[in-house]
Amino acid sequence: MTLTLESIPGSSGYLDLFPDRRMSYFSNMYVLGLTVIAGIGGLLFGYDTGVISGALLYIKDDFEAVNQSSFLQETIVSMALVGAIVGAASGGWINDAYGRKKATLLADVVFTAGAIIMAAAPDPYVLILGRVLVGLGVGIASVTAPVYIAEASPSEVRGGLVSTNVLMITSGQFLSYLVNLAFTELPGTWRWMLGVSAVPAIIQFVLMLFMPESPRWLFMKSDKEKAILVLSKIYDIARLEDEIDHLSAAAEEELRKKKTVRYLDVFKSKEIRLAFLAGAGLQILTQKYVTMQAFQQFTGINTVMYYSPTIVQMAGFQSNQLALLLSLAVAGTNAVGTIVGIYLIDHFGRKKLALSSLAGVIISLVLLSWAFISGSSASSSGVYGWIAVIGLALYIAFFAPGMGPVPWTLNSEVYPEQYRGICGGMSATVNWISNLIVAQTFLTVAELVGTGATFLILAGIAVLAVVFVILFVPETQGLTFLEVEQMWKERAWGSSLNTESLLEHGNSS
């Protein structure tokens, strides 16, 4: 079967021909429910990011060794990221081999085990073990949730639905600060904060037992009957037939191209390299590849989320409870900003949203830097402390709608079918490596060069990110997966390829 751009279900040409088949975010509650349940993986991610920032204040009170060592504090935070790196690296293979559903269930089991170990930890080192296990679960979930949502989403609302996963991340962060505040007066404060994180993992495990496998993965595994059953719950009968024809043809082509996908193949195919450059986070020194997932971390987002109470205390607010309360306001801004991003990403576009977001991030980081530098030299730093808190809130307000959802959305849609699991896993791995570098070094760098100078360094990285987005990141708003794949072929080999017969081209590299 030959598919043209106009005949691909969900493409702009197709929806222009059949406007009555266009779907909105709330037109199918089945898809929305699937998105929210899969997004609980994002909630786990966000909760763990936020809860450790508050728990760390009380862990220092219980363990003198932690209180005396910035390195040990950084290690408690960052060992979850080490686990996440391993989880993300293996998560792509698990997704491709066993499916999105089983990968999610595995992530929940590992996360729950880690949460229980953290809550019962008798010393910092057992706590670190629990952090590694939690990280493993979060790493697998970070690969799985965006891909699972994207593969079940109509293309015209895919960006917003995948961004719902980012909303779940920011909601998890907000929830963690509420939980932190709720347990401040209880004995064993930090143990409750960390142990409660098992609850959403258990809830997701139970709900996922009743969820279907990704229809695209089922097609890829030649289980067409089950795939059609899932698709029938997503599309009406008129569009369903077109979607089935499209997926059948695409699945046949993927099988014809290649039966076994290897990690090395990502770097052998020029169009896949370009997609990985734009969407992932790998730095290849010989080609100077620094990509979206890495920039998402190196512009400082998880510095703010992991250490926001500590940063607030650095700004002069010494009370643990006040630091947590101000950090709650920052987390709330993050959640609201993400809701704005869900709307904008399918209306404003991925690239414009990323650029406007980065412009605000740069301004906010410069303001933060100025507040800390001026506050350290002023006789009274109270005013500068409040300016620093405002700078934190502005940073989140600009970051959340753009650089929060855009990298995850791009990574769920820029790779061909047979590479989506592997590339998604590699991309998430680089995200977590970048996250680890930032989390493990922030306090140390701040001690060496000063907090103001540290934020100025992050602002410089954000400027580099602007240049990168302009040069390398394509606009994928409203494109089908097949249109995105064709776009990379044209970028790699020129526009002379026949765009009217998209499935006739194999791996020409």
XYZ file of C-alpha atoms in Angstrom:
509
model
C 0.000 0.000 0.000
C 1.294 3.501 -0.857
C 0.564 6.327 1.563
C 0.690 9.974 0.572
C 1.031 12.880 2.976
C -2.660 13.695 2.532
C -3.801 10.133 3.205
C -1.902 9.619 6.464
C -4.457 9.636 9.324
C -3.821 12.583 11.635
C -1.711 14.545 9.124
C -2.623 18.156 8.414
C -3.768 17.247 4.897
C -5.933 14.399 6.169
C -7.585 16.564 8.829
C -8.222 19.320 6.297
C -10.027 16.771 4.114
C -11.945 15.295 7.060
C -12.290 18.040 9.718
C -15.022 16.077 11.500
C -12.418 13.434 12.406
C -10.222 15.889 14.310
C -9.987 15.075 18.023
C -9.581 17.370 21.028
C -8.033 16.721 24.422
C -11.342 15.878 26.086
C -13.205 14.249 23.201
C -12.172 10.736 24.273
C -12.105 10.030 28.002
C -10.496 6.635 27.383
C -7.364 8.275 25.951
C -7.382 10.885 28.705
C -7.674 8.201 31.394
C -4.862 6.186 29.832
C -2.728 9.345 29.755
C -3.336 10.145 33.421
C -2.672 6.566 34.601
C 0.536 6.320 32.561
C 1.454 9.781 33.835
C 1.580 8.528 37.432
C 5.102 7.499 36.425
C 5.763 11.216 35.988
C 4.187 11.846 39.399
C 6.718 9.440 40.960
C 9.505 11.265 39.160
C 8.303 14.658 40.401
C 7.527 13.519 43.942
C 10.992 12.074 44.408
C 12.586 15.226 42.990
C 10.694 17.454 45.391
C 10.515 15.317 48.522
C 14.262 14.855 48.897
C 14.786 18.624 48.922
C 12.631 18.943 52.063
C 13.616 15.633 53.634
C 17.286 16.588 53.377
C 16.746 19.405 55.889
C 15.645 16.824 58.498
C 18.040 14.049 57.470
C 20.838 16.483 58.377
C 19.303 16.849 61.840
C 19.210 13.059 62.395
C 22.605 12.143 60.927
C 25.519 14.342 61.998
C 27.735 12.901 59.246
C 25.287 14.238 56.662
C 25.102 17.620 58.361
C 28.890 17.946 58.255
C 29.370 16.909 54.629
C 28.065 18.678 51.518
C 29.375 15.730 49.518
C 27.217 13.264 51.485
C 24.189 15.530 51.040
C 24.823 15.645 47.295
C 25.275 11.863 47.256
C 21.943 11.218 48.992
C 20.268 13.382 46.342
C 22.217 12.141 43.356
C 22.332 8.363 43.968
C 18.710 8.237 42.867
C 19.980 9.712 39.624
C 22.601 6.968 39.316
C 19.768 4.453 39.597
C 17.741 6.462 37.077
C 20.619 6.348 34.585
C 20.698 2.547 34.786
C 16.890 2.372 34.686
C 16.653 4.635 31.636
C 19.489 2.841 29.827
C 17.794 -0.537 30.293
C 14.280 0.897 29.984
C 14.464 1.327 26.210
C 15.325 -2.337 25.710
C 12.674 -3.450 28.239
C 10.062 -1.362 26.403
C 10.910 -2.832 23.023
C 11.228 -6.418 24.234
C 8.348 -6.697 26.717
C 6.096 -3.731 25.980
C 5.187 -0.428 27.598
C 2.732 -1.965 30.073
C 5.122 -4.508 31.596
C 7.867 -1.881 31.779
C 5.534 0.354 33.811
C 4.608 -2.487 36.189
C 8.292 -3.292 36.747
C 9.062 0.359 37.478
C 6.308 0.441 40.130
C 7.614 -2.668 41.906
C 11.207 -1.395 42.043
C 10.133 2.094 43.159
C 7.967 0.713 45.974
C 10.834 -1.454 47.276
C 13.118 1.582 47.310
C 10.584 3.745 49.159
C 10.206 1.138 51.915
C 13.981 0.807 52.324
C 14.389 4.610 52.550
C 11.702 4.919 55.208
C 13.331 2.217 57.363
C 16.971 3.247 56.785
C 19.039 3.067 60.027
C 21.945 5.075 58.572
C 22.781 7.261 55.557
C 24.222 4.349 53.594
C 21.070 2.210 53.670
C 19.185 5.377 52.758
C 21.458 5.723 49.722
C 20.645 2.108 48.719
C 16.936 2.948 48.827
C 17.613 6.038 46.732
C 19.301 3.886 44.061
C 16.274 1.556 43.851
C 13.845 4.465 43.657
C 16.001 5.891 40.884
C 15.857 2.623 38.947
C 12.056 2.772 39.010
C 11.957 6.431 38.036
C 14.438 5.850 35.200
C 12.335 3.087 33.630
C 9.165 5.163 34.058
C 10.786 8.236 32.478
C 11.373 6.251 29.275
C 8.043 4.460 29.258
C 5.377 7.035 30.090
C 6.014 9.560 27.246
C 6.296 6.805 24.610
C 3.200 4.955 25.869
C 1.140 8.158 25.835
C 2.454 9.291 22.436
C 1.721 5.949 20.772
C -1.885 5.982 21.969
C -2.498 9.664 21.130
C -4.025 11.164 17.967
C -1.315 13.280 16.312
C -3.306 16.531 16.543
C -3.273 16.414 20.370
C -0.140 14.342 20.924
C 1.974 17.242 22.204
C -0.557 18.241 24.845
C -1.180 14.685 25.994
C 2.533 13.887 26.295
C 2.951 17.169 28.155
C 0.369 15.874 30.639
C 3.166 13.578 31.794
C 5.239 16.689 32.525
C 2.246 18.150 34.389
C 2.246 14.986 36.502
C 5.956 15.553 37.211
C 5.341 19.114 38.388
C 2.215 18.037 40.300
C 4.345 15.402 42.026
C 6.807 18.092 43.030
C 4.007 20.277 44.387
C 2.504 17.304 46.240
C 5.880 16.487 47.769
C 6.148 19.960 49.316
C 2.635 19.635 50.739
C 3.610 16.267 52.229
C 6.850 17.755 53.552
C 4.914 20.490 55.340
C 2.338 18.013 56.668
C 4.968 15.846 58.350
C 7.203 18.560 59.809
C 5.778 18.128 63.318
C 5.727 14.315 63.399
C 8.487 12.120 64.867
C 10.553 10.549 62.118
C 9.719 13.446 59.806
C 11.856 12.533 56.797
C 10.950 8.821 57.045
C 7.273 9.651 56.494
C 8.159 12.019 53.662
C 10.114 9.337 51.800
C 7.934 6.343 52.697
C 4.683 7.892 51.445
C 6.131 7.874 47.917
C 5.274 4.162 47.685
C 1.539 4.978 47.640
C 1.262 6.379 44.068
C 3.476 3.550 42.780
C 1.121 0.964 44.266
C -1.906 2.804 42.859
C -0.389 2.893 39.372
C 0.516 -0.806 39.546
C -3.093 -1.746 40.290
C -4.557 0.556 37.615
C -2.063 -0.540 34.953
C -3.244 -4.135 35.323
C -6.457 -2.983 33.610
C -4.751 -0.856 30.918
C -3.986 -2.085 27.373
C -0.609 -2.411 25.725
C 0.429 0.308 23.265
C -1.349 -0.341 19.917
C 1.774 0.578 17.951
C 3.889 -1.882 19.953
C 1.264 -4.574 19.363
C 1.392 -3.894 15.627
C 5.179 -4.028 15.748
C 4.905 -7.454 17.405
C 2.331 -8.598 14.803
C -0.504 -8.817 17.351
C -2.949 -7.014 15.083
C -6.137 -8.280 16.731
C -5.306 -6.805 20.142
C -4.056 -3.597 18.552
C -7.336 -3.073 16.682
C -9.261 -3.638 19.906
C -7.295 -0.822 21.563
C -7.584 1.490 18.546
C -11.362 0.972 18.440
C -11.566 2.644 21.848
C -9.584 5.644 20.614
C -11.037 6.412 17.146
C -14.499 6.404 15.613
C -15.218 3.858 12.896
C -14.445 6.180 9.934
C -10.968 7.103 11.134
C -10.344 3.671 12.690
C -10.209 1.976 9.286
C -7.674 4.520 8.024
C -5.543 4.200 11.173
C -5.498 0.395 10.849
C -4.462 0.592 7.183
C -1.758 3.120 8.032
C -0.340 1.117 10.962
C -0.468 -2.143 8.996
C 1.510 -0.620 6.137
C 3.970 1.009 8.522
C 4.450 -2.243 10.465
C 5.110 -4.186 7.255
C 7.675 -1.606 6.213
C 9.444 -1.714 9.581
C 9.676 -5.511 9.373
C 11.012 -5.269 5.836
C 13.657 -2.758 6.795
C 15.153 -4.477 9.791
C 14.258 -7.316 12.128
C 16.878 -6.550 14.801
C 17.641 -3.051 16.079
C 20.968 -2.412 17.779
C 22.242 0.590 19.722
C 25.048 1.077 17.195
C 22.478 1.472 14.409
C 21.484 4.833 15.896
C 24.841 6.268 14.851
C 25.079 4.512 11.466
C 21.950 6.091 9.988
C 22.336 9.791 9.205
C 18.664 10.638 9.720
C 18.582 8.816 13.074
C 21.708 10.693 14.175
C 20.005 13.984 13.337
C 16.887 12.973 15.251
C 18.993 11.878 18.212
C 20.927 15.160 18.078
C 17.696 17.153 18.329
C 15.860 15.026 20.833
C 18.319 13.245 23.056
C 21.109 14.384 25.322
C 24.253 12.740 24.033
C 27.417 14.731 23.580
C 29.685 13.388 20.854
C 32.837 15.444 21.132
C 33.999 14.908 17.571
C 30.738 16.361 16.229
C 29.990 18.773 19.111
C 26.553 17.274 19.714
C 24.909 18.757 22.800
C 21.161 18.195 22.748
C 17.786 19.131 24.204
C 17.656 16.705 27.123
C 21.105 17.775 28.313
C 20.240 21.476 27.997
C 17.031 20.871 29.938
C 19.167 19.848 32.922
C 22.181 22.129 32.467
C 19.985 25.231 32.470
C 19.430 24.371 36.127
C 15.898 23.058 36.567
C 16.697 20.257 38.971
C 19.194 22.416 40.825
C 16.165 24.530 41.676
C 13.851 21.569 42.403
C 16.309 19.447 44.425
C 17.776 22.332 46.390
C 15.081 25.029 46.432
C 14.658 24.928 50.261
C 18.456 25.014 50.603
C 18.677 27.906 48.115
C 15.984 29.746 50.054
C 18.042 29.260 53.236
C 21.132 30.507 51.379
C 19.099 33.635 50.598
C 18.715 34.290 54.328
C 15.512 32.446 55.370
C 16.835 30.062 58.025
C 13.609 28.409 59.273
C 13.072 24.935 57.801
C 9.306 25.419 57.692
C 9.546 28.849 56.035
C 12.009 27.465 53.496
C 9.578 24.644 52.680
C 6.631 27.061 52.457
C 8.440 29.345 50.011
C 9.554 26.298 48.034
C 5.911 25.187 47.892
C 5.096 28.472 46.144
C 7.884 27.767 43.648
C 6.530 24.237 43.025
C 3.001 25.609 42.605
C 4.271 28.034 39.971
C 5.877 25.057 38.220
C 2.582 23.140 38.070
C 0.581 26.133 36.810
C 3.244 26.898 34.189
C 3.072 23.327 32.921
C -0.699 23.611 32.434
C -0.041 26.681 30.280
C 2.555 24.648 28.348
C 0.048 21.857 27.634
C -2.117 24.373 25.782
C 0.710 26.211 24.032
C 2.686 23.217 22.756
C 0.038 22.227 20.181
C -0.939 25.829 19.356
C 2.316 27.805 19.557
C 4.690 25.049 18.446
C 7.603 23.240 20.090
C 10.468 25.382 18.781
C 8.953 28.824 19.458
C 7.899 27.655 22.916
C 11.421 26.460 23.747
C 13.019 29.715 22.560
C 10.626 31.990 24.442
C 11.054 29.835 27.546
C 14.857 30.036 27.376
C 14.761 33.824 26.977
C 12.873 34.116 30.275
C 15.143 31.547 31.951
C 18.219 33.619 31.066
C 16.693 36.795 32.513
C 15.663 34.972 35.709
C 19.076 33.368 36.237
C 20.793 36.732 35.806
C 18.385 38.201 38.399
C 19.162 35.340 40.798
C 22.871 35.821 40.290
C 22.606 39.564 40.944
C 20.529 38.998 44.109
C 23.061 36.593 45.632
C 26.126 38.628 44.634
C 24.603 41.892 45.890
C 23.201 40.258 49.022
C 26.582 38.834 50.014
C 28.170 42.293 49.901
C 25.279 44.253 51.473
C 25.058 44.976 55.195
C 21.430 43.828 55.189
C 20.538 41.035 52.786
C 16.792 40.827 53.605
C 15.671 42.653 50.467
C 18.036 40.645 48.293
C 16.737 37.433 49.880
C 13.231 38.258 48.686
C 14.586 39.209 45.256
C 16.252 35.768 45.114
C 12.927 34.063 45.932
C 11.197 36.140 43.227
C 13.990 35.143 40.834
C 13.394 31.473 41.642
C 9.667 31.852 40.993
C 10.281 33.697 37.699
C 12.750 31.037 36.618
C 10.143 28.328 37.138
C 7.398 30.436 35.537
C 9.450 30.722 32.327
C 10.906 27.206 32.364
C 7.735 25.230 33.081
C 5.651 26.049 29.961
C 8.534 25.542 27.499
C 11.733 23.764 28.451
C 9.754 21.531 30.804
C 7.521 19.741 28.253
C 9.310 20.378 24.933
C 12.310 18.003 25.341
C 10.098 15.128 26.558
C 7.557 15.729 23.778
C 10.242 15.823 21.097
C 11.760 12.604 22.376
C 8.427 10.818 22.185
C 7.868 11.731 18.532
C 11.118 12.248 16.597
C 12.275 8.627 16.265
C 11.136 5.971 13.759
C 9.012 3.143 15.156
C 11.715 0.509 15.471
C 14.137 2.948 17.166
C 11.668 4.610 19.528
C 12.364 2.440 22.556
C 16.147 2.376 22.178
C 16.513 6.077 21.347
C 14.032 7.045 24.053
C 16.068 5.049 26.566
C 19.372 6.540 25.399
C 17.872 10.019 25.487
C 16.481 9.597 28.996
C 19.839 8.180 30.089
C 21.602 11.343 28.966
C 18.942 13.417 30.720
C 19.670 11.585 33.961
C 23.453 11.816 33.501
C 23.104 15.575 33.029
C 20.784 15.664 36.039
C 23.381 13.750 38.092
C 26.176 16.133 37.157
C 24.100 19.149 38.184
C 22.815 17.601 41.440
C 26.209 16.217 42.479
C 28.093 19.462 41.886
C 25.746 22.362 42.698
C 26.530 22.749 46.411
C 30.245 22.179 45.849
C 30.434 24.712 43.006
C 28.397 27.201 45.058
C 30.884 26.834 47.920
C 33.860 27.287 45.580
C 32.761 30.229 43.414
C 29.684 31.542 45.224
C 25.968 31.001 44.640
C 25.652 34.097 42.439
C 28.452 33.005 40.131
C 26.937 29.510 39.919
C 23.633 30.894 38.629
C 25.553 33.070 36.171
C 27.205 29.920 34.775
C 23.745 28.367 34.297
C 22.631 31.530 32.470
C 25.577 31.136 30.081
C 24.565 27.551 29.357
C 21.012 28.739 28.652
C 22.407 31.135 26.018
C 24.124 28.165 24.332
C 20.800 26.320 24.463
C 19.123 29.137 22.507
C 21.745 28.804 19.760
C 21.281 25.025 19.693
C 17.483 25.203 19.375
C 17.726 27.715 16.526
C 20.222 25.582 14.591
C 19.162 21.994 15.219
C 15.647 21.592 16.605
C 12.850 21.151 14.016
C 9.199 22.041 14.432
C 7.090 18.873 14.803
C 3.770 20.464 15.763
C 0.864 18.533 14.221
C 3.063 16.089 12.284
C 2.363 12.369 12.206
C 5.148 9.949 13.113
C 5.592 9.147 9.427
C 5.828 12.822 8.468
C 8.493 13.324 11.153
C 10.482 10.380 9.805
C 10.279 11.807 6.278
C 11.448 15.202 7.574
C 14.648 13.603 8.937
C 15.249 11.812 5.623
C 14.994 15.151 3.810
C 17.300 16.860 6.317
C 19.822 14.051 5.958
C 19.711 13.535 2.191
C 18.015 16.621 0.737
C 14.465 17.326 -0.437
C 14.809 15.326 -3.656
C 13.259 12.266 -1.989
C 9.791 11.415 -3.282
C 7.507 12.670 -0.529
C 4.471 11.109 -2.146
C 5.541 7.563 -1.396
C 6.821 7.672 2.149
C 6.940 3.964 2.716
C 8.992 3.141 -0.348
C 12.259 4.245 1.239
C 14.137 1.857 3.442
C 17.248 2.621 5.418
C 18.968 4.346 2.538
C 22.028 5.029 4.632
